[in-house]
Coordinates of C-alpha atoms in Angstrom, one line a residue:
M253 CA 0.0 0.0 0.0
F254 CA 2.7 2.5 1.0
D255 CA 5.0 1.4 -1.8
T256 CA 3.2 3.8 -4.1
F257 CA 5.2 6.5 -2.4
F258 CA 8.5 4.7 -2.0
P259 CA 11.5 6.4 -3.8
D260 CA 13.9 4.3 -5.8
K261 CA 16.7 5.6 -3.5
Y262 CA 16.8 7.7 -0.3
V263 CA 19.9 9.7 0.5
A264 CA 21.0 12.4 3.0
S265 CA 21.4 15.2 0.5
T266 CA 21.4 16.1 -3.2
Y267 CA 25.1 16.9 -2.7
V268 CA 26.1 13.3 -1.9
I269 CA 24.6 11.7 -5.0
N270 CA 27.1 10.0 -7.3
F271 CA 26.1 11.8 -10.5
E272 CA 29.1 10.4 -12.4
K273 CA 27.8 6.9 -11.6
L274 CA 24.3 7.9 -12.8
Y275 CA 25.8 9.1 -16.1
E276 CA 27.8 5.8 -16.5
N277 CA 24.5 4.0 -16.0
G278 CA 22.9 5.7 -19.0
F279 CA 21.0 8.6 -17.3
R280 CA 21.2 11.8 -19.3
G281 CA 18.4 14.0 -17.7
L282 CA 18.1 15.2 -14.2
V283 CA 14.9 16.8 -12.9
F284 CA 15.1 18.7 -9.6
D285 CA 12.8 20.2 -7.1
I286 CA 14.3 23.4 -5.7
D287 CA 13.1 24.2 -2.1
N288 CA 14.7 22.0 0.5
T289 CA 16.2 19.8 -2.2
L290 CA 18.9 22.3 -3.5
V291 CA 18.6 25.2 -1.0
P292 CA 16.5 26.1 2.0
H293 CA 12.9 27.1 1.2
G294 CA 12.8 30.5 -0.6
A295 CA 16.6 30.9 -0.8
P296 CA 18.5 31.9 -3.9
A297 CA 21.0 29.6 -5.5
D298 CA 24.0 29.4 -3.3
K299 CA 27.6 28.6 -4.2
R300 CA 27.1 24.9 -3.6
A301 CA 24.1 24.8 -6.0
I302 CA 25.9 26.9 -8.7
E303 CA 28.9 24.6 -8.5
L304 CA 26.7 21.5 -8.6
F305 CA 25.0 22.6 -11.9
A306 CA 28.3 23.5 -13.5
R307 CA 29.6 20.0 -12.6
L308 CA 26.4 18.4 -14.0
K309 CA 26.7 20.3 -17.2
A310 CA 30.4 19.3 -17.5
I311 CA 29.5 15.6 -17.0
G312 CA 27.0 16.0 -19.9
F313 CA 23.6 16.1 -18.1
R314 CA 20.6 18.0 -19.3
C315 CA 18.9 19.5 -16.2
C316 CA 15.4 20.9 -15.6
L317 CA 13.9 22.4 -12.4
I318 CA 10.3 21.6 -11.8
S319 CA 8.6 23.5 -9.0
N320 CA 5.1 24.2 -7.7
N321 CA 6.3 27.8 -7.0
Q322 CA 5.4 30.7 -9.3
E323 CA 7.8 31.9 -12.0
P324 CA 9.4 34.8 -10.1
R325 CA 10.7 32.3 -7.4
V326 CA 11.9 29.7 -10.0
K327 CA 13.5 32.4 -12.3
M328 CA 15.3 34.0 -9.4
F329 CA 16.8 30.7 -8.3
N330 CA 17.7 29.7 -11.9
E331 CA 19.4 32.9 -13.0
P332 CA 23.0 31.9 -11.8
I333 CA 22.4 28.3 -12.8
G334 CA 21.0 28.6 -16.3
V335 CA 19.0 25.4 -16.8
D336 CA 15.5 24.8 -18.1
Y337 CA 12.6 25.0 -15.7
V338 CA 8.9 24.5 -15.3
Y339 CA 7.1 26.6 -12.7
D340 CA 3.6 26.2 -11.3
A341 CA 4.0 22.5 -12.0
H342 CA 1.1 21.1 -10.0
K343 CA 3.1 18.2 -8.7
P344 CA 2.3 15.3 -8.4
S345 CA 0.5 15.8 -11.7
K346 CA 2.3 13.9 -14.4
K347 CA 2.0 16.6 -17.0
N348 CA 5.0 18.7 -16.2
Y349 CA 7.3 15.7 -15.4
L350 CA 6.6 14.6 -19.0
R351 CA 7.1 18.2 -20.2
A352 CA 10.5 18.3 -18.4
M353 CA 11.6 15.2 -20.2
E354 CA 10.4 16.6 -23.5
I355 CA 12.4 19.8 -22.9
M356 CA 15.5 17.9 -22.1
G357 CA 15.1 15.3 -24.9
T358 CA 15.1 12.4 -22.5
D359 CA 12.7 9.7 -21.6
T360 CA 11.8 7.5 -18.6
D361 CA 14.8 5.3 -19.1
T362 CA 17.3 8.1 -19.1
T363 CA 15.8 10.5 -16.6
V364 CA 16.0 10.7 -12.8
F365 CA 14.0 13.0 -10.5
I366 CA 15.5 14.4 -7.2
G367 CA 13.3 15.9 -4.6
D368 CA 12.6 16.1 -0.8
Q369 CA 8.8 15.3 -0.6
L370 CA 7.1 11.9 -1.0
F371 CA 3.6 13.1 -1.7
T372 CA 4.5 15.6 -4.5
D373 CA 8.0 14.9 -5.8
V374 CA 8.4 11.2 -5.5
W375 CA 4.8 10.3 -6.2
G376 CA 4.7 12.5 -9.3
A377 CA 7.9 10.9 -10.6
K378 CA 6.6 7.4 -9.9
R379 CA 3.3 8.2 -11.7
S380 CA 5.3 9.5 -14.7
G381 CA 7.5 6.4 -14.8
I382 CA 10.7 8.2 -13.7
P383 CA 13.1 6.8 -11.2
S384 CA 13.3 9.0 -8.1
I385 CA 15.9 9.9 -5.4
L386 CA 14.4 11.3 -2.2
V387 CA 16.7 13.6 -0.2
K388 CA 16.3 14.7 3.4
P389 CA 15.1 18.3 3.6
I390 CA 17.9 20.8 3.9
H391 CA 16.1 23.0 6.5
P392 CA 13.5 22.2 9.1
K393 CA 11.6 25.6 8.6
E394 CA 8.7 24.9 6.3
E395 CA 5.2 26.1 5.5
I396 CA 2.5 24.6 7.7
Q397 CA 1.0 22.4 4.9
I398 CA 4.4 20.8 4.4
V399 CA 4.9 20.3 8.1
L400 CA 1.7 18.3 8.2
K401 CA 2.8 16.2 5.2
R402 CA 6.1 15.5 6.9
Y403 CA 4.3 13.6 9.7
L404 CA 2.6 11.4 7.2
E405 CA 5.9 10.9 5.3
K406 CA 7.5 9.6 8.5
I407 CA 5.0 6.7 8.5
V408 CA 5.7 5.9 4.8
L409 CA 9.5 6.1 5.4
Y410 CA 9.2 3.7 8.3
F411 CA 7.6 1.1 6.0
Y412 CA 10.1 2.0 3.2
K413 CA 13.1 1.3 5.5
R414 CA 11.4 -1.9 6.8
S415 CA 11.0 -3.1 3.2
L416 CA 14.7 -2.4 2.5
A417 CA 15.8 -4.3 5.6
S418 CA 13.6 -7.2 4.5
E419 CA 15.1 -7.2 1.0
K420 CA 18.6 -7.2 2.5
K421 CA 17.7 -10.3 4.6
V422 CA 16.5 -12.1 1.5
E423 CA 19.6 -11.1 -0.4
K424 CA 21.8 -12.3 2.5
R425 CA 20.0 -15.6 2.6
H426 CA 20.4 -16.1 -1.1
N427 CA 24.1 -15.3 -0.9
L428 CA 24.5 -18.1 1.6
L429 CA 23.1 -20.7 -0.8

């Protein structure tokens, strides 16, 4: 039941993802949420985010930001980064995930989504057929509607981690045979 919301991978931060490995594995497009995925909510692109996108472009990735925020917020964040973006995306609606892939010239086999929320970011990616990487939120200060969703996310993440532990036990058992 909860697996509808399970990410394909869960990591501490966007900045610890092995993007070189993703590229080696055939991924060419990266779709990012902005707030609490790349910077704290409402913050401009910082040095770390600017350097990350320069690195991603050097590797050969096409990147697209997809945000439920309005254009002024997304445009302000994107100015020093210079990638494609979709604003007012209505995540978890599939429409703009598909649009992001169209913009980048990628498909579900060559695109990865990175975001911090299960019920918008991950669920939208899953509904669109895109693998997803969930990251822990950068900053605890969030809008009240997100705070409420975080409580529900904790329940889903509990079952996600339990399923991973169960998979590891099965793998261990098979390795012994």
